[in-house]
Amino acid sequence: KQWYQRRVAITAGNLLKEIRESWKHSRIFLGRNKVMALSIGRTMESEYKKDLHKISKGLHGKRGLLFTNEKVEEVKEYFKSHKKLCFARSGSVATETVVLPEGPLDLPHSMEPHLRQLGLPTKLKDGVIVLNQEHTVCTAGQALSTQEAVILKHLGNSMAEFNIELMSHWSDGAFTVLSESGTAMDAADDDFGDEVIEDANEN
C-alpha cells in the first residue's frame, strides 16, 4: 500500500467528487489533520509503521491523505493533469483587474437589489440592470473581499484554479518528498476545522 500526502489548492466540492469517482479503487481522506496525524503516529515511537511520522508532520492546512496501490508515475501524472478553473473565494488573490463599464449588465433584473448590497452602483431602467458609473470589482494582486468574490461569481469569472499537489509519498517504510512545499513542516494554514474525515468511496 502506498500513501500520498496531498495539498488541495482550492476546495471545490463538485470537483473533488469527480476525483473520488475516478479513484474508487483507492481511499482519499480530507478532515481534521490532527486526528489523521494521530492515527498514523506523530513520532517515531508512536508511528504505525517506519517513517510514517514524517507524513504526519506535513499534515497541516488544506492537506489530506491518499491511500492507493496504483503506480507512482500514474498517480503523479493524473494529479498533474487534473486542473480546472473555478470561482475564487474571499481571501484569494485576484489574478486580474476587473473593471465594469458604465451601462447595462447582462444579469436578471431580480438581482438588482442584491448587486447594490454588494456595493455595485446599479439601478433598474426599463427592466434592465444598469451600472451608473464605471466600477472596479477587483485589482490584480490584491486579496478578494467576500463581496468581490460573489460579484465575480455572478459575472461568471473563474479566477481560481483547482488543483491537487502531491507533497510526499510513503511505501513499505520508505518516505519520499515529492514537492519542495512538502519539506515545510510548520503550520501555514488552519486545519480543515470541523469537517468530518471523508472516505473516497462514501457517497
mmCIF file of C-alpha atoms in Angstrom:
data_model
loop_
_atom_site.group_PDB
_atom_site.id
_atom_site.type_symbol
_atom_site.label_atom_id
_atom_site.label_comp_id
_atom_site.label_asym_id
_atom_site.label_seq_id
_atom_site.Cartn_x
_atom_site.Cartn_y
_atom_site.Cartn_z
ATOM 1 C CA LYS A 1 0.000 0.000 0.000
ATOM 2 C CA GLN A 2 1.254 3.466 -0.938
ATOM 3 C CA TRP A 3 0.393 6.650 0.971
ATOM 4 C CA TYR A 4 0.482 10.133 -0.505
ATOM 5 C CA GLN A 5 0.176 13.460 1.255
ATOM 6 C CA ARG A 6 -1.770 15.931 -0.865
ATOM 7 C CA ARG A 7 -2.466 19.666 -0.783
ATOM 8 C CA VAL A 8 -5.761 20.984 -2.157
ATOM 9 C CA ALA A 9 -5.156 24.447 -3.584
ATOM 10 C CA ILE A 10 -8.812 25.390 -3.921
ATOM 11 C CA THR A 11 -11.529 23.470 -2.120
ATOM 12 C CA ALA A 12 -14.239 22.744 -4.711
ATOM 13 C CA GLY A 13 -16.833 20.167 -3.685
ATOM 14 C CA ASN A 14 -18.031 19.120 -7.154
ATOM 15 C CA LEU A 15 -14.504 18.754 -8.495
ATOM 16 C CA LEU A 16 -13.450 16.672 -5.511
ATOM 17 C CA LYS A 17 -16.446 14.426 -6.133
ATOM 18 C CA GLU A 18 -15.215 13.843 -9.686
ATOM 19 C CA ILE A 19 -11.843 12.744 -8.353
ATOM 20 C CA ARG A 20 -13.469 10.445 -5.805
ATOM 21 C CA GLU A 21 -15.447 8.805 -8.609
ATOM 22 C CA SER A 22 -12.261 8.278 -10.626
ATOM 23 C CA TRP A 23 -10.410 6.869 -7.600
ATOM 24 C CA LYS A 24 -12.952 4.460 -6.155
ATOM 25 C CA HIS A 25 -10.203 1.843 -6.164
ATOM 26 C CA SER A 26 -8.307 3.933 -3.601
ATOM 27 C CA ARG A 27 -9.040 5.894 -0.433
ATOM 28 C CA ILE A 28 -8.964 9.688 -0.102
ATOM 29 C CA PHE A 29 -9.155 11.326 3.318
ATOM 30 C CA LEU A 30 -9.770 15.016 3.989
ATOM 31 C CA GLY A 31 -10.604 16.062 7.504
ATOM 32 C CA ARG A 32 -9.093 17.063 10.808
ATOM 33 C CA ASN A 33 -5.373 16.951 10.274
ATOM 34 C CA LYS A 34 -4.591 16.392 13.948
ATOM 35 C CA VAL A 35 -6.835 13.319 14.022
ATOM 36 C CA MET A 36 -5.276 11.889 10.861
ATOM 37 C CA ALA A 37 -1.768 12.551 12.179
ATOM 38 C CA LEU A 38 -2.602 10.856 15.470
ATOM 39 C CA SER A 39 -3.974 7.790 13.678
ATOM 40 C CA ILE A 40 -0.743 7.104 11.781
ATOM 41 C CA GLY A 41 1.602 8.351 14.507
ATOM 42 C CA ARG A 42 3.216 11.697 15.188
ATOM 43 C CA THR A 43 6.555 10.421 16.437
ATOM 44 C CA MET A 44 8.958 7.577 15.765
ATOM 45 C CA GLU A 45 7.742 5.939 18.973
ATOM 46 C CA SER A 46 4.033 6.105 18.086
ATOM 47 C CA GLU A 47 4.104 5.708 14.294
ATOM 48 C CA TYR A 48 2.106 2.829 12.801
ATOM 49 C CA LYS A 49 4.996 1.860 10.533
ATOM 50 C CA LYS A 50 8.527 3.119 9.925
ATOM 51 C CA ASP A 51 8.774 6.788 8.842
ATOM 52 C CA LEU A 52 5.010 7.436 8.815
ATOM 53 C CA HIS A 53 5.582 10.196 11.380
ATOM 54 C CA LYS A 54 7.191 12.169 8.539
ATOM 55 C CA ILE A 55 3.843 12.164 6.744
ATOM 56 C CA SER A 56 2.161 13.348 9.967
ATOM 57 C CA LYS A 57 4.488 16.325 10.300
ATOM 58 C CA GLY A 58 3.305 17.645 6.946
ATOM 59 C CA LEU A 59 -0.408 17.349 7.732
ATOM 60 C CA HIS A 60 -1.445 20.982 8.119
ATOM 61 C CA GLY A 61 -3.537 23.449 6.186
ATOM 62 C CA LYS A 62 -5.579 22.101 3.297
ATOM 63 C CA ARG A 63 -3.885 18.736 3.112
ATOM 64 C CA GLY A 64 -5.137 15.194 3.126
ATOM 65 C CA LEU A 65 -4.111 11.583 2.501
ATOM 66 C CA LEU A 66 -4.423 9.284 -0.485
ATOM 67 C CA PHE A 67 -4.096 5.522 0.008
ATOM 68 C CA THR A 68 -3.593 3.616 -3.224
ATOM 69 C CA ASN A 69 -1.927 0.640 -4.898
ATOM 70 C CA GLU A 70 -1.543 2.494 -8.207
ATOM 71 C CA LYS A 71 1.931 3.033 -9.652
ATOM 72 C CA VAL A 72 3.744 6.192 -8.566
ATOM 73 C CA GLU A 73 4.098 7.621 -12.079
ATOM 74 C CA GLU A 74 0.408 7.046 -12.841
ATOM 75 C CA VAL A 75 -0.629 8.876 -9.672
ATOM 76 C CA LYS A 76 1.695 11.796 -10.365
ATOM 77 C CA GLU A 77 0.550 12.096 -13.981
ATOM 78 C CA TYR A 78 -3.157 12.048 -13.070
ATOM 79 C CA PHE A 79 -2.953 14.831 -10.492
ATOM 80 C CA LYS A 80 -0.529 16.859 -12.581
ATOM 81 C CA SER A 81 -3.037 16.986 -15.443
ATOM 82 C CA HIS A 82 -6.191 17.308 -13.333
ATOM 83 C CA LYS A 83 -6.593 21.080 -13.109
ATOM 84 C CA LYS A 84 -9.727 23.135 -13.630
ATOM 85 C CA LEU A 85 -10.751 26.759 -13.393
ATOM 86 C CA CYS A 86 -13.270 27.578 -10.687
ATOM 87 C CA PHE A 87 -14.673 30.573 -8.842
ATOM 88 C CA ALA A 88 -12.322 32.254 -6.391
ATOM 89 C CA ARG A 89 -13.278 32.593 -2.728
ATOM 90 C CA SER A 90 -12.802 35.513 -0.404
ATOM 91 C CA GLY A 91 -9.166 35.827 0.605
ATOM 92 C CA SER A 92 -7.905 34.526 -2.730
ATOM 93 C CA VAL A 93 -5.557 36.848 -4.614
ATOM 94 C CA ALA A 94 -7.061 38.399 -7.751
ATOM 95 C CA THR A 95 -5.202 37.333 -10.883
ATOM 96 C CA GLU A 96 -6.526 40.244 -12.951
ATOM 97 C CA THR A 97 -8.136 43.644 -12.581
ATOM 98 C CA VAL A 98 -11.837 43.535 -13.435
ATOM 99 C CA VAL A 99 -13.497 46.814 -14.390
ATOM 100 C CA LEU A 100 -17.179 47.061 -15.301
ATOM 101 C CA PRO A 101 -18.015 49.900 -17.713
ATOM 102 C CA GLU A 102 -20.947 52.214 -17.169
ATOM 103 C CA GLY A 103 -24.104 50.862 -18.769
ATOM 104 C CA PRO A 104 -26.344 47.761 -18.820
ATOM 105 C CA LEU A 105 -25.376 44.496 -17.123
ATOM 106 C CA ASP A 106 -26.413 41.182 -18.647
ATOM 107 C CA LEU A 107 -27.935 39.827 -15.452
ATOM 108 C CA PRO A 108 -31.543 39.066 -14.373
ATOM 109 C CA HIS A 109 -33.373 42.220 -13.237
ATOM 110 C CA SER A 110 -34.366 40.487 -9.993
ATOM 111 C CA MET A 111 -30.714 40.591 -8.911
ATOM 112 C CA GLU A 112 -30.507 44.390 -8.823
ATOM 113 C CA PRO A 113 -31.163 44.840 -5.059
ATOM 114 C CA HIS A 114 -28.622 42.132 -4.290
ATOM 115 C CA LEU A 115 -25.999 43.774 -6.510
ATOM 116 C CA ARG A 116 -26.496 47.093 -4.719
ATOM 117 C CA GLN A 117 -25.971 45.312 -1.390
ATOM 118 C CA LEU A 118 -22.685 44.001 -2.781
ATOM 119 C CA GLY A 119 -21.566 47.565 -3.476
ATOM 120 C CA LEU A 120 -22.310 47.945 -7.178
ATOM 121 C CA PRO A 121 -23.776 51.346 -8.163
ATOM 122 C CA THR A 122 -26.768 49.918 -10.018
ATOM 123 C CA LYS A 123 -30.365 50.832 -10.818
ATOM 124 C CA LEU A 124 -33.240 49.363 -12.818
ATOM 125 C CA LYS A 125 -34.098 51.092 -16.091
ATOM 126 C CA ASP A 126 -36.896 49.655 -18.219
ATOM 127 C CA GLY A 127 -36.421 46.275 -16.564
ATOM 128 C CA VAL A 128 -32.666 46.235 -17.230
ATOM 129 C CA ILE A 129 -29.916 46.464 -14.608
ATOM 130 C CA VAL A 130 -27.761 49.496 -15.356
ATOM 131 C CA LEU A 131 -24.419 50.450 -13.819
ATOM 132 C CA ASN A 132 -24.500 54.176 -13.035
ATOM 133 C CA GLN A 133 -20.756 54.555 -13.434
ATOM 134 C CA GLU A 134 -17.623 52.585 -14.166
ATOM 135 C CA HIS A 135 -16.805 50.257 -11.278
ATOM 136 C CA THR A 136 -13.639 48.335 -10.388
ATOM 137 C CA VAL A 137 -14.637 44.962 -8.984
ATOM 138 C CA CYS A 138 -11.129 43.846 -8.010
ATOM 139 C CA THR A 139 -7.481 44.690 -8.549
ATOM 140 C CA ALA A 140 -4.816 42.215 -9.618
ATOM 141 C CA GLY A 141 -2.544 41.165 -6.757
ATOM 142 C CA GLN A 142 -4.970 42.114 -4.000
ATOM 143 C CA ALA A 143 -6.974 39.724 -1.823
ATOM 144 C CA LEU A 144 -10.651 39.387 -2.733
ATOM 145 C CA SER A 145 -13.268 40.500 -0.236
ATOM 146 C CA THR A 146 -16.405 38.402 0.249
ATOM 147 C CA GLN A 147 -18.410 40.893 -1.823
ATOM 148 C CA GLU A 148 -15.871 40.894 -4.663
ATOM 149 C CA ALA A 149 -15.783 37.094 -4.795
ATOM 150 C CA VAL A 150 -19.587 36.946 -5.008
ATOM 151 C CA ILE A 151 -19.707 39.574 -7.769
ATOM 152 C CA LEU A 152 -17.115 37.686 -9.816
ATOM 153 C CA LYS A 153 -19.167 34.521 -9.450
ATOM 154 C CA HIS A 154 -22.290 36.312 -10.683
ATOM 155 C CA LEU A 155 -20.271 37.571 -13.656
ATOM 156 C CA GLY A 156 -19.081 34.045 -14.425
ATOM 157 C CA ASN A 157 -15.442 34.976 -13.904
ATOM 158 C CA SER A 158 -13.478 31.849 -12.948
ATOM 159 C CA MET A 159 -10.355 33.381 -11.449
ATOM 160 C CA ALA A 160 -9.084 30.441 -9.404
ATOM 161 C CA GLU A 161 -7.518 27.130 -10.384
ATOM 162 C CA PHE A 162 -8.437 23.886 -8.676
ATOM 163 C CA ASN A 163 -5.508 21.512 -8.361
ATOM 164 C CA ILE A 164 -4.141 18.872 -6.051
ATOM 165 C CA GLU A 165 -0.396 18.818 -5.431
ATOM 166 C CA LEU A 166 1.316 15.664 -4.248
ATOM 167 C CA MET A 167 3.561 16.656 -1.360
ATOM 168 C CA SER A 168 5.153 13.388 -0.277
ATOM 169 C CA HIS A 169 4.966 9.622 -0.697
ATOM 170 C CA TRP A 170 5.346 6.635 1.619
ATOM 171 C CA SER A 171 5.587 2.959 0.709
ATOM 172 C CA ASP A 172 6.974 -0.011 2.638
ATOM 173 C CA GLY A 173 8.824 2.166 5.138
ATOM 174 C CA ALA A 174 10.330 4.486 2.519
ATOM 175 C CA PHE A 175 9.385 8.178 2.707
ATOM 176 C CA THR A 176 9.931 10.480 -0.292
ATOM 177 C CA VAL A 177 9.345 14.239 -0.657
ATOM 178 C CA LEU A 178 7.616 14.963 -3.981
ATOM 179 C CA SER A 179 7.296 18.743 -3.676
ATOM 180 C CA GLU A 180 9.508 21.434 -2.171
ATOM 181 C CA SER A 181 6.460 22.540 -0.189
ATOM 182 C CA GLY A 182 6.422 19.084 1.364
ATOM 183 C CA THR A 183 9.563 19.908 3.307
ATOM 184 C CA ALA A 184 7.858 22.744 5.201
ATOM 185 C CA MET A 185 6.561 21.272 8.411
ATOM 186 C CA ASP A 186 5.406 24.456 10.174
ATOM 187 C CA ALA A 187 1.663 25.078 10.072
ATOM 188 C CA ALA A 188 0.945 27.760 7.497
ATOM 189 C CA ASP A 189 -2.836 27.423 7.392
ATOM 190 C CA ASP A 190 -5.626 26.349 9.720
ATOM 191 C CA ASP A 191 -6.827 22.769 9.837
ATOM 192 C CA PHE A 192 -9.973 21.848 7.985
ATOM 193 C CA GLY A 193 -11.725 22.673 11.262
ATOM 194 C CA ASP A 194 -14.956 20.834 11.874
ATOM 195 C CA GLU A 195 -15.002 18.958 8.565
ATOM 196 C CA VAL A 196 -15.553 15.266 9.026
ATOM 197 C CA ILE A 197 -12.915 12.933 7.679
ATOM 198 C CA GLU A 198 -14.227 11.686 4.343
ATOM 199 C CA ASP A 199 -13.738 8.370 2.608
ATOM 200 C CA ALA A 200 -13.325 8.469 -1.161
ATOM 201 C CA ASN A 201 -15.818 5.637 -1.539
ATOM 202 C CA GLU A 202 -18.546 7.243 0.546
ATOM 203 C CA ASN A 203 -21.481 8.812 -1.310
#
